[in-house]
Amino acid sequence: MQIKKLPNAFKEAQQVLQIIEEHGYEAYFVGGSVRDTILKLPLHDVDIATSAYPAEIKQIFVHTVDTGIEHGTVTVLHHGQSFEITTFRTESGYQDYRRPDQVTFVRSLKEDLMRRDFTVNALAMRENGEVIDLFGGISDLQQHIIRAVGNPSERFHEDALRMMRAVRFGSQLDFTIEAQTMAAIKSNSPLLEKIAVERIHVEFVKMLLGIAPLRGLAQMLQTDLLCYVPVLNHHLKQLAVVSELPLARQLENETEVWSWLAVSLDWSVAQIRTTLQAWKSSKQLIADVASVTAASQSLLTDQMTDWQLYQTGATNLQTAAQLLVVLGKPDYSQELARRYETLPIHNKHELAINGKQLMQAGIKPGPQLGQILNQLEQQVVAGAIENEPQQLLDHAQSMK
Ligand code: ATP
Ligand code: MG
């Protein structure tokens, strides 16, 4: 196959490939960028693989950074852009089901492509657009199939994360997983326990952000992969129901993903915290998901109070409104934005009095001061008192 017009993302990189070739080595575009070019999808990152060893790449280019030199990756800075260039390599050992014991640099493109996970990810492309397809990747792209390169069971033994990647690419590309690859996932699913939860997390979220997330979830159930992930393994029955409820549109960000799960499984704030901690999520994500979920649950049942609007904040309110759209409910985003705008204050700092001023007026520092400030904040938000210094002070005095 020959790609006639390469997307612009390859323009500068084409020169880098030419320079490597002028020095007598081979260089190719590999991985996701080749797959997505053939599928006419937008590109994320352009990976380059070469027969030159890292030391040789560093001799060719003036500005380089040793980003992952032990794996053969050197970053080359060329005309103000950076390119990751990785030496062809083979991997062996995989005694822990997740990492090779040994990485060996090789001169052969074929050996490099053989270690890649799926046929659609094992394509290489020359600088002139000629595609090298040694494992039937183009045919699988055309038939919308995810198929392991070589023996699927062996490949999942080498690196069990690949099982999650199969489901992830299936959802992202809306491809089916080939029967033997699927069977090998089912028989090897317990190996997922060997994989760090952070890595499973990345693939799981990418899967749910894909265009076929419900099928991804259903496949994780069918293959038992879901039995080996934290907390969700205790909700298999409910997740089976969730995987059959249609989504009105695609999920758009990670907060939406987890809030969708939390609302669908009717989680409390405590359950959200336990689950997301088990999935090694950031504090910010946990706070956002708790807030969006609570807001969505209120929107689904009754009206939201002004205090809840205020506490949720503009961004999370919009995410909650979008989540309702995903669930096939009306779009409340404009109404919520309007209500939020008309709140008397939008954060603590907008309160017309602060702790220092209260102390000057004779209120002692300590927990009570905090409680009074909190009360004032709530009363102002609820419209019970005006955000005006004297009124706030009078009110504070009456609470002493
Ligand atoms: P994305 O668009 O999500 O970046 P990608 O195909 O570029 O998709 P990456 O995770 O960036 O995926 O990996 C780049 C390439 O490296 C893959 O296309 C594949 O060839 C190879 N690869 C990545 N992870 C693995 C793995 N666990 N096992 C085998 N090959 C892998
Ligand atoms: Mg990539």
GROMACS .gro file of C-alpha atoms and ligand atoms in nm:
model
  432
    1MET     CA    1   0.000   0.000   0.000
    2GLN     CA    2   0.118   0.349  -0.083
    3ILE     CA    3  -0.022   0.652   0.100
    4LYS     CA    4  -0.023   0.933  -0.156
    5LYS     CA    5  -0.055   1.236   0.064
    6LEU     CA    6   0.074   1.211   0.418
    7PRO     CA    7  -0.104   1.417   0.686
    8ASN     CA    8   0.073   1.737   0.791
    9ALA     CA    9   0.176   1.584   1.124
   10PHE     CA   10   0.440   1.385   0.932
   11LYS     CA   11   0.589   1.681   0.742
   12GLU     CA   12   0.883   1.772   0.967
   13ALA     CA   13   0.934   1.410   1.069
   14GLN     CA   14   0.976   1.308   0.704
   15GLN     CA   15   1.298   1.511   0.697
   16VAL     CA   16   1.421   1.337   1.011
   17LEU     CA   17   1.363   0.998   0.845
   18GLN     CA   18   1.547   1.115   0.532
   19ILE     CA   19   1.846   1.229   0.736
   20ILE     CA   20   1.868   0.891   0.913
   21GLU     CA   21   1.848   0.714   0.578
   22GLU     CA   22   2.117   0.936   0.427
   23HIS     CA   23   2.344   0.805   0.699
   24GLY     CA   24   2.283   0.450   0.581
   25TYR     CA   25   2.022   0.330   0.832
   26GLU     CA   26   1.654   0.242   0.797
   27ALA     CA   27   1.384   0.455   0.954
   28TYR     CA   28   1.004   0.418   0.958
   29PHE     CA   29   0.692   0.562   1.105
   30VAL     CA   30   0.541   0.293   1.327
   31GLY     CA   31   0.248   0.215   1.553
   32GLY     CA   32  -0.061   0.427   1.601
   33SER     CA   33   0.026   0.699   1.349
   34VAL     CA   34   0.039   0.453   1.058
   35ARG     CA   35  -0.283   0.281   1.168
   36ASP     CA   36  -0.467   0.610   1.211
   37THR     CA   37  -0.342   0.749   0.878
   38ILE     CA   38  -0.486   0.451   0.693
   39LEU     CA   39  -0.811   0.487   0.888
   40LYS     CA   40  -0.811   0.863   0.815
   41LEU     CA   41  -0.833   0.939   1.186
   42PRO     CA   42  -0.663   1.234   1.359
   43LEU     CA   43  -0.309   1.151   1.476
   44HIS     CA   44  -0.185   1.172   1.836
   45ASP     CA   45   0.186   1.111   1.824
   46VAL     CA   46   0.423   1.018   1.546
   47ASP     CA   47   0.658   0.739   1.658
   48ILE     CA   48   0.973   0.664   1.462
   49ALA     CA   49   1.164   0.334   1.463
   50THR     CA   50   1.511   0.289   1.321
   51SER     CA   51   1.786   0.036   1.262
   52ALA     CA   52   2.039   0.288   1.399
   53TYR     CA   53   2.146   0.230   1.759
   54PRO     CA   54   2.090   0.510   2.010
   55ALA     CA   55   2.457   0.610   2.003
   56GLU     CA   56   2.439   0.631   1.622
   57ILE     CA   57   2.128   0.854   1.634
   58LYS     CA   58   2.311   1.081   1.878
   59GLN     CA   59   2.598   1.112   1.634
   60ILE     CA   60   2.368   1.207   1.347
   61PHE     CA   61   2.172   1.483   1.524
   62VAL     CA   62   2.316   1.779   1.711
   63HIS     CA   63   2.040   1.817   1.970
   64THR     CA   64   1.922   1.499   2.140
   65VAL     CA   65   1.785   1.400   2.478
   66ASP     CA   66   1.820   1.052   2.632
   67THR     CA   67   1.452   1.006   2.711
   68GLY     CA   68   1.445   0.630   2.744
   69ILE     CA   69   1.788   0.529   2.634
   70GLU     CA   70   1.775   0.188   2.806
   71HIS     CA   71   1.472   0.102   2.588
   72GLY     CA   72   1.641   0.255   2.285
   73THR     CA   73   1.449   0.583   2.275
   74VAL     CA   74   1.624   0.909   2.199
   75THR     CA   75   1.440   1.238   2.151
   76VAL     CA   76   1.572   1.439   1.860
   77LEU     CA   77   1.516   1.813   1.841
   78HIS     CA   78   1.492   1.924   1.482
   79HIS     CA   79   1.370   2.260   1.350
   80GLY     CA   80   1.209   2.342   1.684
   81GLN     CA   81   1.016   2.015   1.707
   82SER     CA   82   1.092   1.702   1.901
   83PHE     CA   83   1.073   1.345   1.773
   84GLU     CA   84   1.098   1.020   1.964
   85ILE     CA   85   1.319   0.778   1.779
   86THR     CA   86   1.341   0.420   1.902
   87THR     CA   87   1.588   0.159   1.786
   88PHE     CA   88   1.440  -0.166   1.651
   89ARG     CA   89   1.435  -0.409   1.938
   90THR     CA   90   1.328  -0.751   2.048
   91GLU     CA   91   1.212  -0.836   2.393
   92SER     CA   92   1.256  -1.159   2.583
   93GLY     CA   93   1.214  -1.307   2.925
   94TYR     CA   94   0.877  -1.173   3.048
   95GLN     CA   95   0.894  -1.375   3.367
   96ASP     CA   96   0.658  -1.144   3.552
   97TYR     CA   97   0.388  -1.125   3.281
   98ARG     CA   98   0.446  -0.755   3.233
   99ARG     CA   99   0.801  -0.658   3.144
  100PRO     CA  100   1.067  -0.817   2.934
  101ASP     CA  101   1.377  -0.924   3.131
  102GLN     CA  102   1.585  -0.824   2.839
  103VAL     CA  103   1.560  -0.575   2.554
  104THR     CA  104   1.796  -0.635   2.263
  105PHE     CA  105   1.859  -0.380   1.990
  106VAL     CA  106   1.839  -0.532   1.643
  107ARG     CA  107   1.885  -0.417   1.285
  108SER     CA  108   1.574  -0.592   1.150
  109LEU     CA  109   1.241  -0.417   1.112
  110LYS     CA  110   1.062  -0.751   1.106
  111GLU     CA  111   1.186  -0.847   1.452
  112ASP     CA  112   1.073  -0.510   1.585
  113LEU     CA  113   0.726  -0.544   1.435
  114MET     CA  114   0.690  -0.899   1.569
  115ARG     CA  115   0.705  -0.781   1.931
  116ARG     CA  116   0.415  -0.538   1.877
  117ASP     CA  117   0.074  -0.625   2.016
  118PHE     CA  118  -0.181  -0.630   1.732
  119THR     CA  119  -0.155  -0.658   1.356
  120VAL     CA  120  -0.309  -0.312   1.311
  121ASN     CA  121  -0.036  -0.172   1.537
  122ALA     CA  122   0.243  -0.362   1.363
  123LEU     CA  123   0.249  -0.159   1.043
  124ALA     CA  124   0.544   0.053   0.939
  125MET     CA  125   0.557   0.331   0.682
  126ARG     CA  126   0.850   0.471   0.491
  127GLU     CA  127   0.904   0.843   0.460
  128ASN     CA  128   0.756   0.825   0.106
  129GLY     CA  129   0.426   0.678   0.228
  130GLU     CA  130   0.495   0.314   0.140
  131VAL     CA  131   0.337   0.089   0.402
  132ILE     CA  132   0.520  -0.227   0.517
  133ASP     CA  133   0.267  -0.488   0.625
  134LEU     CA  134   0.424  -0.814   0.741
  135PHE     CA  135   0.136  -0.951   0.951
  136GLY     CA  136  -0.181  -0.874   0.758
  137GLY     CA  137  -0.247  -0.549   0.941
  138ILE     CA  138  -0.398  -0.372   0.639
  139SER     CA  139  -0.649  -0.649   0.580
  140ASP     CA  140  -0.744  -0.645   0.949
  141LEU     CA  141  -0.783  -0.267   0.935
  142GLN     CA  142  -1.013  -0.306   0.637
  143GLN     CA  143  -1.216  -0.576   0.810
  144HIS     CA  144  -1.216  -0.392   1.142
  145ILE     CA  145  -1.043  -0.667   1.337
  146ILE     CA  146  -0.812  -0.661   1.640
  147ARG     CA  147  -0.586  -0.966   1.613
  148ALA     CA  148  -0.274  -1.045   1.815
  149VAL     CA  149   0.053  -1.070   1.625
  150GLY     CA  150   0.153  -1.438   1.643
  151ASN     CA  151   0.018  -1.670   1.911
  152PRO     CA  152  -0.226  -1.467   2.122
  153SER     CA  153  -0.186  -1.674   2.436
  154GLU     CA  154   0.192  -1.640   2.428
  155ARG     CA  155   0.162  -1.269   2.366
  156PHE     CA  156  -0.066  -1.222   2.667
  157HIS     CA  157   0.173  -1.426   2.880
  158GLU     CA  158   0.452  -1.189   2.783
  159ASP     CA  159   0.252  -0.883   2.878
  160ALA     CA  160  -0.093  -0.923   3.029
  161LEU     CA  161  -0.179  -0.556   2.977
  162ARG     CA  162  -0.224  -0.639   2.608
  163MET     CA  163  -0.558  -0.802   2.697
  164MET     CA  164  -0.685  -0.466   2.819
  165ARG     CA  165  -0.535  -0.299   2.513
  166ALA     CA  166  -0.731  -0.534   2.285
  167VAL     CA  167  -1.057  -0.428   2.446
  168ARG     CA  168  -0.947  -0.063   2.446
  169PHE     CA  169  -0.864  -0.057   2.074
  170GLY     CA  170  -1.186  -0.249   2.005
  171SER     CA  171  -1.383   0.034   2.164
  172GLN     CA  172  -1.172   0.320   2.026
  173LEU     CA  173  -1.185   0.193   1.669
  174ASP     CA  174  -1.518   0.010   1.692
  175PHE     CA  175  -1.342  -0.310   1.578
  176THR     CA  176  -1.423  -0.667   1.673
  177ILE     CA  177  -1.169  -0.885   1.850
  178GLU     CA  178  -1.077  -1.188   1.640
  179ALA     CA  179  -1.204  -1.520   1.784
  180GLN     CA  180  -0.872  -1.677   1.886
  181THR     CA  181  -0.748  -1.352   2.035
  182MET     CA  182  -1.074  -1.326   2.229
  183ALA     CA  183  -1.051  -1.688   2.350
  184ALA     CA  184  -0.693  -1.629   2.463
  185ILE     CA  185  -0.802  -1.326   2.665
  186LYS     CA  186  -1.063  -1.537   2.839
  187SER     CA  187  -0.825  -1.816   2.925
  188ASN     CA  188  -0.551  -1.578   3.043
  189SER     CA  189  -0.765  -1.315   3.216
  190PRO     CA  190  -0.634  -1.395   3.571
  191LEU     CA  191  -0.293  -1.270   3.456
  192LEU     CA  192  -0.435  -0.918   3.468
  193GLU     CA  193  -0.374  -0.931   3.843
  194LYS     CA  194  -0.002  -0.911   3.771
  195ILE     CA  195  -0.040  -0.569   3.612
  196ALA     CA  196  -0.007  -0.242   3.802
  197VAL     CA  197  -0.347  -0.084   3.851
  198GLU     CA  198  -0.222   0.248   3.711
  199ARG     CA  199  -0.164   0.084   3.373
  200ILE     CA  200  -0.500  -0.092   3.377
  201HIS     CA  201  -0.658   0.242   3.469
  202VAL     CA  202  -0.517   0.415   3.159
  203GLU     CA  203  -0.649   0.148   2.923
  204PHE     CA  204  -0.986   0.119   3.101
  205VAL     CA  205  -1.053   0.492   3.075
  206LYS     CA  206  -0.939   0.507   2.711
  207MET     CA  207  -1.176   0.215   2.646
  208LEU     CA  208  -1.473   0.396   2.800
  209LEU     CA  209  -1.388   0.715   2.612
  210GLY     CA  210  -1.398   0.521   2.285
  211ILE     CA  211  -1.685   0.505   2.040
  212ALA     CA  212  -1.803   0.159   2.152
  213PRO     CA  213  -1.762   0.170   2.533
  214LEU     CA  214  -2.055  -0.059   2.612
  215ARG     CA  215  -1.920  -0.332   2.391
  216GLY     CA  216  -1.584  -0.286   2.560
  217LEU     CA  217  -1.748  -0.330   2.897
  218ALA     CA  218  -1.944  -0.632   2.773
  219GLN     CA  219  -1.622  -0.784   2.640
  220MET     CA  220  -1.450  -0.730   2.974
  221LEU     CA  221  -1.738  -0.922   3.130
  222GLN     CA  222  -1.740  -1.200   2.869
  223THR     CA  223  -1.366  -1.255   2.899
  224ASP     CA  224  -1.368  -1.225   3.281
  225LEU     CA  225  -1.118  -0.937   3.266
  226LEU     CA  226  -1.357  -0.744   3.487
  227CYS     CA  227  -1.314  -1.008   3.759
  228TYR     CA  228  -0.953  -0.895   3.803
  229VAL     CA  229  -0.989  -0.519   3.842
  230PRO     CA  230  -1.031  -0.342   4.177
  231VAL     CA  231  -1.379  -0.293   4.327
  232LEU     CA  232  -1.567  -0.323   3.997
  233ASN     CA  233  -1.516  -0.698   4.028
  234HIS     CA  234  -1.776  -0.685   4.308
  235HIS     CA  235  -2.036  -0.525   4.081
  236LEU     CA  236  -2.040  -0.767   3.789
  237LYS     CA  237  -2.417  -0.817   3.782
  238GLN     CA  238  -2.490  -0.446   3.788
  239LEU     CA  239  -2.223  -0.380   3.527
  240ALA     CA  240  -2.386  -0.638   3.300
  241VAL     CA  241  -2.707  -0.435   3.321
  242VAL     CA  242  -2.519  -0.107   3.266
  243SER     CA  243  -2.349  -0.250   2.956
  244GLU     CA  244  -2.692  -0.289   2.798
  245LEU     CA  245  -2.826   0.059   2.865
  246PRO     CA  246  -2.762   0.274   2.559
  247LEU     CA  247  -2.564   0.598   2.589
  248ALA     CA  248  -2.704   0.899   2.402
  249ARG     CA  249  -2.355   1.015   2.315
  250GLN     CA  250  -1.988   0.938   2.371
  251LEU     CA  251  -1.826   1.007   2.708
  252GLU     CA  252  -1.590   1.302   2.680
  253ASN     CA  253  -1.348   1.309   2.971
  254GLU     CA  254  -1.233   1.102   3.264
  255THR     CA  255  -1.451   1.281   3.520
  256GLU     CA  256  -1.751   1.199   3.304
  257VAL     CA  257  -1.641   0.834   3.275
  258TRP     CA  258  -1.622   0.768   3.648
  259SER     CA  259  -1.927   0.979   3.728
  260TRP     CA  260  -2.122   0.782   3.471
  261LEU     CA  261  -2.019   0.458   3.645
  262ALA     CA  262  -2.092   0.606   3.989
  263VAL     CA  263  -2.440   0.728   3.887
  264SER     CA  264  -2.519   0.404   3.704
  265LEU     CA  265  -2.414   0.195   4.005
  266ASP     CA  266  -2.570   0.442   4.249
  267TRP     CA  267  -2.253   0.492   4.451
  268SER     CA  268  -2.229   0.702   4.766
  269VAL     CA  269  -1.945   0.949   4.813
  270ALA     CA  270  -1.770   0.691   5.034
  271GLN     CA  271  -1.795   0.427   4.760
  272ILE     CA  272  -1.660   0.671   4.503
  273ARG     CA  273  -1.365   0.747   4.725
  274THR     CA  274  -1.286   0.381   4.799
  275THR     CA  275  -1.315   0.281   4.435
  276LEU     CA  276  -1.113   0.563   4.289
  277GLN     CA  277  -0.846   0.526   4.554
  278ALA     CA  278  -0.820   0.158   4.470
  279TRP     CA  279  -0.777   0.264   4.107
  280LYS     CA  280  -0.496   0.500   4.219
  281SER     CA  281  -0.670   0.816   4.106
  282SER     CA  282  -0.561   1.169   4.189
  283LYS     CA  283  -0.725   1.360   4.475
  284GLN     CA  284  -0.857   1.612   4.222
  285LEU     CA  285  -1.028   1.343   4.015
  286ILE     CA  286  -1.187   1.191   4.326
  287ALA     CA  287  -1.318   1.532   4.436
  288ASP     CA  288  -1.454   1.611   4.089
  289VAL     CA  289  -1.626   1.274   4.048
  290ALA     CA  290  -1.784   1.300   4.394
  291SER     CA  291  -1.912   1.647   4.313
  292VAL     CA  292  -2.038   1.566   3.962
  293THR     CA  293  -2.204   1.246   4.082
  294ALA     CA  294  -2.386   1.420   4.369
  295ALA     CA  295  -2.499   1.697   4.133
  296SER     CA  296  -2.619   1.446   3.872
  297GLN     CA  297  -2.805   1.243   4.133
  298SER     CA  298  -2.983   1.560   4.249
  299LEU     CA  299  -3.069   1.660   3.894
  300LEU     CA  300  -3.212   1.314   3.833
  301THR     CA  301  -3.431   1.318   4.143
  302ASP     CA  302  -3.526   1.672   4.232
  303GLN     CA  303  -3.407   2.029   4.207
  304MET     CA  304  -3.065   2.139   4.319
  305THR     CA  305  -3.042   2.389   4.600
  306ASP     CA  306  -2.843   2.707   4.549
  307TRP     CA  307  -2.596   2.584   4.808
  308GLN     CA  308  -2.536   2.268   4.606
  309LEU     CA  309  -2.497   2.470   4.286
  310TYR     CA  310  -2.241   2.686   4.463
  311GLN     CA  311  -2.050   2.391   4.606
  312THR     CA  312  -2.045   2.205   4.277
  313GLY     CA  313  -1.890   2.497   4.087
  314ALA     CA  314  -1.929   2.599   3.724
  315THR     CA  315  -1.711   2.331   3.561
  316ASN     CA  316  -1.850   2.034   3.751
  317LEU     CA  317  -2.206   2.161   3.700
  318GLN     CA  318  -2.151   2.154   3.327
  319THR     CA  319  -2.004   1.804   3.347
  320ALA     CA  320  -2.310   1.692   3.548
  321ALA     CA  321  -2.541   1.849   3.289
  322GLN     CA  322  -2.349   1.673   3.010
  323LEU     CA  323  -2.370   1.343   3.197
  324LEU     CA  324  -2.747   1.374   3.204
  325VAL     CA  325  -2.743   1.419   2.827
  326VAL     CA  326  -2.533   1.101   2.801
  327LEU     CA  327  -2.804   0.927   3.006
  328GLY     CA  328  -3.069   1.044   2.760
  329LYS     CA  329  -3.215   1.314   2.985
  330PRO     CA  330  -3.286   1.677   2.891
  331ASP     CA  331  -2.998   1.922   2.860
  332TYR     CA  332  -2.994   2.143   3.170
  333SER     CA  333  -2.661   2.307   3.095
  334GLN     CA  334  -2.794   2.652   3.003
  335GLU     CA  335  -3.042   2.662   3.288
  336LEU     CA  336  -2.773   2.562   3.538
  337ALA     CA  337  -2.526   2.815   3.397
  338ARG     CA  338  -2.789   3.088   3.431
  339ARG     CA  339  -2.874   2.991   3.788
  340TYR     CA  340  -2.508   2.969   3.880
  341GLU     CA  341  -2.441   3.315   3.734
  342THR     CA  342  -2.710   3.472   3.949
  343LEU     CA  343  -2.572   3.335   4.278
  344PRO     CA  344  -2.475   3.627   4.505
  345ILE     CA  345  -2.121   3.492   4.544
  346HIS     CA  346  -1.923   3.218   4.371
  347ASN     CA  347  -1.653   3.146   4.627
  348LYS     CA  348  -1.553   3.221   4.987
  349HIS     CA  349  -1.329   3.508   4.886
  350GLU     CA  350  -1.626   3.701   4.750
  351LEU     CA  351  -1.783   3.713   5.096
  352ALA     CA  352  -1.785   4.082   5.204
  353ILE     CA  353  -1.625   3.998   5.537
  354ASN     CA  354  -1.332   3.781   5.641
  355GLY     CA  355  -1.198   3.615   5.956
  356LYS     CA  356  -0.967   3.903   6.038
  357GLN     CA  357  -1.252   4.153   6.034
  358LEU     CA  358  -1.465   3.924   6.253
  359MET     CA  359  -1.181   3.902   6.507
  360GLN     CA  360  -1.145   4.281   6.506
  361ALA     CA  361  -1.515   4.292   6.591
  362GLY     CA  362  -1.449   4.078   6.896
  363ILE     CA  363  -1.510   3.723   6.781
  364LYS     CA  364  -1.245   3.494   6.921
  365PRO     CA  365  -1.024   3.294   6.685
  366GLY     CA  366  -1.082   2.919   6.686
  367PRO     CA  367  -1.333   2.666   6.556
  368GLN     CA  368  -1.629   2.891   6.629
  369LEU     CA  369  -1.494   3.158   6.398
  370GLY     CA  370  -1.477   2.904   6.118
  371GLN     CA  371  -1.833   2.791   6.187
  372ILE     CA  372  -1.960   3.147   6.182
  373LEU     CA  373  -1.789   3.219   5.850
  374ASN     CA  374  -1.935   2.901   5.711
  375GLN     CA  375  -2.284   2.996   5.827
  376LEU     CA  376  -2.248   3.341   5.672
  377GLU     CA  377  -2.137   3.186   5.344
  378GLN     CA  378  -2.439   2.953   5.339
  379GLN     CA  379  -2.684   3.229   5.429
  380VAL     CA  380  -2.549   3.461   5.161
  381VAL     CA  381  -2.561   3.189   4.896
  382ALA     CA  382  -2.918   3.101   4.999
  383GLY     CA  383  -3.015   3.470   4.972
  384ALA     CA  384  -3.114   3.485   5.341
  385ILE     CA  385  -2.880   3.776   5.407
  386GLU     CA  386  -2.715   4.027   5.180
  387ASN     CA  387  -2.345   4.016   5.106
  388GLU     CA  388  -2.287   4.348   5.276
  389PRO     CA  389  -2.027   4.402   5.556
  390GLN     CA  390  -2.254   4.553   5.823
  391GLN     CA  391  -2.530   4.296   5.776
  392LEU     CA  392  -2.277   4.015   5.788
  393LEU     CA  393  -2.123   4.154   6.103
  394ASP     CA  394  -2.462   4.195   6.275
  395HIS     CA  395  -2.549   3.844   6.182
  396ALA     CA  396  -2.215   3.714   6.311
  397GLN     CA  397  -2.264   3.892   6.642
  398SER     CA  398  -2.606   3.730   6.682
  399MET     CA  399  -2.453   3.387   6.631
  400LYS     CA  400  -2.186   3.426   6.902
  401ATP     P1  401  -0.258   0.577   2.079
  401ATP     O1  402  -0.327   0.643   1.969
  401ATP     O2  403  -0.346   0.547   2.194
  401ATP     O3  404  -0.128   0.643   2.121
  401ATP     P2  405  -0.083   0.370   1.985
  401ATP     O4  406  -0.105   0.256   1.893
  401ATP     O5  407   0.017   0.474   1.943
  401ATP     O6  408  -0.223   0.434   2.017
  401ATP     P3  409   0.079   0.337   2.218
  401ATP     O7  410   0.040   0.285   2.351
  401ATP     O8  411   0.120   0.480   2.207
  401ATP     O9  412  -0.043   0.307   2.122
  401ATP    O10  413   0.195   0.246   2.163
  401ATP     C1  414   0.263   0.268   2.042
  401ATP     C2  415   0.292   0.137   1.970
  401ATP    O11  416   0.379   0.056   2.050
  401ATP     C3  417   0.167   0.051   1.947
  401ATP    O12  418   0.102   0.086   1.827
  401ATP     C4  419   0.228  -0.089   1.943
  401ATP    O13  420   0.286  -0.114   1.817
  401ATP     C5  421   0.340  -0.081   2.044
  401ATP     N1  422   0.297  -0.119   2.180
  401ATP     C6  423   0.257  -0.038   2.280
  401ATP     N2  424   0.229  -0.106   2.391
  401ATP     C7  425   0.253  -0.235   2.363
  401ATP     C8  426   0.245  -0.356   2.438
  401ATP     N3  427   0.204  -0.357   2.565
  401ATP     N4  428   0.280  -0.470   2.374
  401ATP     C9  429   0.322  -0.471   2.248
  401ATP     N5  430   0.330  -0.361   2.172
  401ATP    C10  431   0.297  -0.244   2.228
  402MG      MG  432   0.076   0.636   2.072
   0.00000   0.00000   0.00000
